[in-house]
Amino acid sequence: MKKRWLIVAGLTLLGGVLAEVPGVVAGNWAQGPLGLILQPAPATPGGGTVYKVGAYPLYTAELADGEGKELVMSYCSICHSVTYITMQPPLANWKPTMDKMLKTYGGEKFIPPDVAEKILAYLQAHYTPETRKE
Protein backbone atom coordinates (compact mmCIF):
# COMPACT_ATOMS: atom_id res chain seq x y z
CA MET A 1 0.00 0.00 0.00
CA LYS A 2 2.86 2.34 0.87
CA LYS A 3 4.42 1.61 -2.53
CA ARG A 4 1.23 2.64 -4.27
CA TRP A 5 1.14 5.98 -2.43
CA LEU A 6 4.76 6.64 -3.37
CA ILE A 7 3.98 6.05 -7.05
CA VAL A 8 0.95 8.37 -6.94
CA ALA A 9 2.92 11.06 -5.12
CA GLY A 10 5.81 10.74 -7.60
CA LEU A 11 3.53 11.06 -10.61
CA THR A 12 1.81 14.08 -9.07
CA LEU A 13 5.15 15.73 -8.42
CA LEU A 14 6.34 14.92 -11.94
CA GLY A 15 3.13 16.36 -13.39
CA GLY A 16 3.67 19.58 -11.46
CA VAL A 17 7.25 19.89 -12.73
CA LEU A 18 6.25 19.22 -16.35
CA ALA A 19 3.46 21.78 -16.11
CA GLU A 20 6.08 24.45 -15.54
CA VAL A 21 8.21 23.48 -18.57
CA PRO A 22 7.37 25.78 -21.51
CA GLY A 23 5.77 24.04 -24.46
CA VAL A 24 4.75 20.85 -22.65
CA VAL A 25 1.27 21.66 -21.38
CA ALA A 26 0.29 24.59 -23.57
CA GLY A 27 1.98 23.10 -26.61
CA ASN A 28 4.22 24.92 -28.98
CA TRP A 29 2.74 23.68 -32.20
CA ALA A 30 2.43 25.68 -35.38
CA GLN A 31 -0.98 25.67 -36.98
CA GLY A 32 -0.94 24.01 -40.37
CA PRO A 33 -3.01 22.19 -42.95
CA LEU A 34 -3.04 18.70 -41.48
CA GLY A 35 -3.31 15.98 -44.08
CA LEU A 36 -2.47 18.21 -47.02
CA ILE A 37 0.62 17.92 -49.15
CA LEU A 38 2.04 21.32 -49.82
CA GLN A 39 3.26 21.85 -53.36
CA PRO A 40 5.63 24.50 -54.62
CA ALA A 41 4.20 27.38 -56.56
CA PRO A 42 4.21 26.73 -60.31
CA ALA A 43 7.06 28.28 -62.21
CA THR A 44 6.08 31.15 -64.44
CA PRO A 45 7.41 30.58 -67.93
CA GLY A 46 9.65 33.21 -69.38
CA GLY A 47 9.68 34.48 -72.92
CA GLY A 48 11.96 33.45 -75.73
CA THR A 49 12.32 29.86 -76.81
CA VAL A 50 10.32 28.46 -73.91
CA TYR A 51 7.06 26.84 -74.92
CA LYS A 52 4.47 24.60 -73.34
CA VAL A 53 2.67 21.53 -74.49
CA GLY A 54 -1.03 21.20 -73.87
CA ALA A 55 -2.90 18.00 -73.28
CA TYR A 56 -1.97 15.23 -75.68
CA PRO A 57 -4.85 14.07 -77.86
CA LEU A 58 -6.22 10.61 -77.26
CA TYR A 59 -6.26 9.20 -80.76
CA THR A 60 -7.48 5.77 -81.75
CA ALA A 61 -6.88 5.02 -85.39
CA GLU A 62 -9.74 3.88 -87.58
CA LEU A 63 -8.76 0.59 -89.20
CA ALA A 64 -9.44 -0.12 -92.85
CA ASP A 65 -12.59 -2.06 -93.61
CA GLY A 66 -12.08 -5.63 -94.67
CA GLU A 67 -12.31 -9.25 -93.64
CA GLY A 68 -10.48 -9.64 -90.35
CA LYS A 69 -10.98 -6.11 -89.03
CA GLU A 70 -13.18 -7.32 -86.17
CA LEU A 71 -10.61 -9.96 -85.23
CA VAL A 72 -7.85 -7.35 -85.16
CA MET A 73 -9.99 -5.01 -83.05
CA SER A 74 -10.89 -7.72 -80.56
CA TYR A 75 -7.61 -9.63 -80.25
CA CYS A 76 -4.83 -7.10 -80.95
CA SER A 77 -6.28 -4.36 -78.77
CA ILE A 78 -6.05 -6.62 -75.72
CA CYS A 79 -2.33 -5.82 -75.47
CA HIS A 80 -1.81 -2.61 -77.41
CA SER A 81 -3.57 0.20 -79.20
CA VAL A 82 -4.58 -0.42 -82.80
CA THR A 83 -2.72 2.79 -83.63
CA TYR A 84 0.47 0.68 -83.74
CA ILE A 85 -1.02 -1.20 -86.69
CA THR A 86 -1.25 1.96 -88.75
CA MET A 87 2.53 2.44 -88.53
CA GLN A 88 2.73 0.02 -91.48
CA PRO A 89 5.91 -2.03 -91.56
CA PRO A 90 6.97 -3.57 -94.88
CA LEU A 91 4.86 -6.51 -96.02
CA ALA A 92 7.61 -9.03 -95.17
CA ASN A 93 7.76 -7.79 -91.56
CA TRP A 94 4.19 -8.62 -90.57
CA LYS A 95 4.89 -12.35 -90.20
CA PRO A 96 7.92 -11.91 -87.86
CA THR A 97 6.04 -9.22 -85.95
CA MET A 98 3.06 -11.54 -85.45
CA ASP A 99 5.37 -14.41 -84.43
CA LYS A 100 7.02 -12.16 -81.83
CA MET A 101 3.66 -11.14 -80.39
CA LEU A 102 2.36 -14.69 -80.34
CA LYS A 103 5.42 -16.57 -79.08
CA THR A 104 7.58 -14.05 -77.22
CA TYR A 105 4.81 -11.95 -75.67
CA GLY A 106 2.46 -14.89 -75.03
CA GLY A 107 -0.33 -14.05 -77.45
CA GLU A 108 -0.68 -17.68 -78.53
CA LYS A 109 -2.30 -18.37 -75.15
CA PHE A 110 -5.44 -16.50 -76.18
CA ILE A 111 -5.26 -16.18 -79.99
CA PRO A 112 -6.08 -19.44 -81.82
CA PRO A 113 -3.79 -20.29 -84.79
CA ASP A 114 -6.59 -20.00 -87.38
CA VAL A 115 -7.50 -16.53 -86.05
CA ALA A 116 -3.83 -15.50 -86.12
CA GLU A 117 -3.66 -16.44 -89.82
CA LYS A 118 -6.76 -14.33 -90.58
CA ILE A 119 -5.28 -11.39 -88.67
CA LEU A 120 -2.01 -11.75 -90.59
CA ALA A 121 -3.86 -11.83 -93.92
CA TYR A 122 -5.78 -8.67 -92.98
CA LEU A 123 -2.61 -6.83 -91.94
CA GLN A 124 -0.72 -7.86 -95.07
CA ALA A 125 -3.62 -6.75 -97.26
CA HIS A 126 -4.30 -3.38 -95.63
CA TYR A 127 -1.21 -2.15 -93.75
CA THR A 128 1.97 -1.96 -95.76
CA PRO A 129 3.81 1.07 -97.16
CA GLU A 130 2.38 0.15 -100.57
CA THR A 131 -1.23 0.40 -99.34
CA ARG A 132 -0.71 3.61 -97.38
CA LYS A 133 -3.31 6.28 -98.09
CA GLU A 134 -1.77 9.58 -99.11
Coordinates of C-alpha atoms in Angstrom, one line a residue:
M1 CA 0.0 0.0 0.0
K2 CA 2.9 2.3 0.9
K3 CA 4.4 1.6 -2.5
R4 CA 1.2 2.6 -4.3
W5 CA 1.1 6.0 -2.4
L6 CA 4.8 6.6 -3.4
I7 CA 4.0 6.1 -7.1
V8 CA 0.9 8.4 -6.9
A9 CA 2.9 11.1 -5.1
G10 CA 5.8 10.7 -7.6
L11 CA 3.5 11.1 -10.6
T12 CA 1.8 14.1 -9.1
L13 CA 5.1 15.7 -8.4
L14 CA 6.3 14.9 -11.9
G15 CA 3.1 16.4 -13.4
G16 CA 3.7 19.6 -11.5
V17 CA 7.2 19.9 -12.7
L18 CA 6.3 19.2 -16.3
A19 CA 3.5 21.8 -16.1
E20 CA 6.1 24.4 -15.5
V21 CA 8.2 23.5 -18.6
P22 CA 7.4 25.8 -21.5
G23 CA 5.8 24.0 -24.5
V24 CA 4.7 20.9 -22.6
V25 CA 1.3 21.7 -21.4
A26 CA 0.3 24.6 -23.6
G27 CA 2.0 23.1 -26.6
N28 CA 4.2 24.9 -29.0
W29 CA 2.7 23.7 -32.2
A30 CA 2.4 25.7 -35.4
Q31 CA -1.0 25.7 -37.0
G32 CA -0.9 24.0 -40.4
P33 CA -3.0 22.2 -43.0
L34 CA -3.0 18.7 -41.5
G35 CA -3.3 16.0 -44.1
L36 CA -2.5 18.2 -47.0
I37 CA 0.6 17.9 -49.1
L38 CA 2.0 21.3 -49.8
Q39 CA 3.3 21.9 -53.4
P40 CA 5.6 24.5 -54.6
A41 CA 4.2 27.4 -56.6
P42 CA 4.2 26.7 -60.3
A43 CA 7.1 28.3 -62.2
T44 CA 6.1 31.1 -64.4
P45 CA 7.4 30.6 -67.9
G46 CA 9.7 33.2 -69.4
G47 CA 9.7 34.5 -72.9
G48 CA 12.0 33.4 -75.7
T49 CA 12.3 29.9 -76.8
V50 CA 10.3 28.5 -73.9
Y51 CA 7.1 26.8 -74.9
K52 CA 4.5 24.6 -73.3
V53 CA 2.7 21.5 -74.5
G54 CA -1.0 21.2 -73.9
A55 CA -2.9 18.0 -73.3
Y56 CA -2.0 15.2 -75.7
P57 CA -4.8 14.1 -77.9
L58 CA -6.2 10.6 -77.3
Y59 CA -6.3 9.2 -80.8
T60 CA -7.5 5.8 -81.7
A61 CA -6.9 5.0 -85.4
E62 CA -9.7 3.9 -87.6
L63 CA -8.8 0.6 -89.2
A64 CA -9.4 -0.1 -92.9
D65 CA -12.6 -2.1 -93.6
G66 CA -12.1 -5.6 -94.7
E67 CA -12.3 -9.2 -93.6
G68 CA -10.5 -9.6 -90.3
K69 CA -11.0 -6.1 -89.0
E70 CA -13.2 -7.3 -86.2
L71 CA -10.6 -10.0 -85.2
V72 CA -7.9 -7.3 -85.2
M73 CA -10.0 -5.0 -83.0
S74 CA -10.9 -7.7 -80.6
Y75 CA -7.6 -9.6 -80.3
C76 CA -4.8 -7.1 -80.9
S77 CA -6.3 -4.4 -78.8
I78 CA -6.1 -6.6 -75.7
C79 CA -2.3 -5.8 -75.5
H80 CA -1.8 -2.6 -77.4
S81 CA -3.6 0.2 -79.2
V82 CA -4.6 -0.4 -82.8
T83 CA -2.7 2.8 -83.6
Y84 CA 0.5 0.7 -83.7
I85 CA -1.0 -1.2 -86.7
T86 CA -1.2 2.0 -88.8
M87 CA 2.5 2.4 -88.5
Q88 CA 2.7 0.0 -91.5
P89 CA 5.9 -2.0 -91.6
P90 CA 7.0 -3.6 -94.9
L91 CA 4.9 -6.5 -96.0
A92 CA 7.6 -9.0 -95.2
N93 CA 7.8 -7.8 -91.6
W94 CA 4.2 -8.6 -90.6
K95 CA 4.9 -12.4 -90.2
P96 CA 7.9 -11.9 -87.9
T97 CA 6.0 -9.2 -85.9
M98 CA 3.1 -11.5 -85.4
D99 CA 5.4 -14.4 -84.4
K100 CA 7.0 -12.2 -81.8
M101 CA 3.7 -11.1 -80.4
L102 CA 2.4 -14.7 -80.3
K103 CA 5.4 -16.6 -79.1
T104 CA 7.6 -14.1 -77.2
Y105 CA 4.8 -12.0 -75.7
G106 CA 2.5 -14.9 -75.0
G107 CA -0.3 -14.1 -77.5
E108 CA -0.7 -17.7 -78.5
K109 CA -2.3 -18.4 -75.1
F110 CA -5.4 -16.5 -76.2
I111 CA -5.3 -16.2 -80.0
P112 CA -6.1 -19.4 -81.8
P113 CA -3.8 -20.3 -84.8
D114 CA -6.6 -20.0 -87.4
V115 CA -7.5 -16.5 -86.1
A116 CA -3.8 -15.5 -86.1
E117 CA -3.7 -16.4 -89.8
K118 CA -6.8 -14.3 -90.6
I119 CA -5.3 -11.4 -88.7
L120 CA -2.0 -11.7 -90.6
A121 CA -3.9 -11.8 -93.9
Y122 CA -5.8 -8.7 -93.0
L123 CA -2.6 -6.8 -91.9
Q124 CA -0.7 -7.9 -95.1
A125 CA -3.6 -6.8 -97.3
H126 CA -4.3 -3.4 -95.6
Y127 CA -1.2 -2.2 -93.8
T128 CA 2.0 -2.0 -95.8
P129 CA 3.8 1.1 -97.2
E130 CA 2.4 0.2 -100.6
T131 CA -1.2 0.4 -99.3
R132 CA -0.7 3.6 -97.4
K133 CA -3.3 6.3 -98.1
E134 CA -1.8 9.6 -99.1

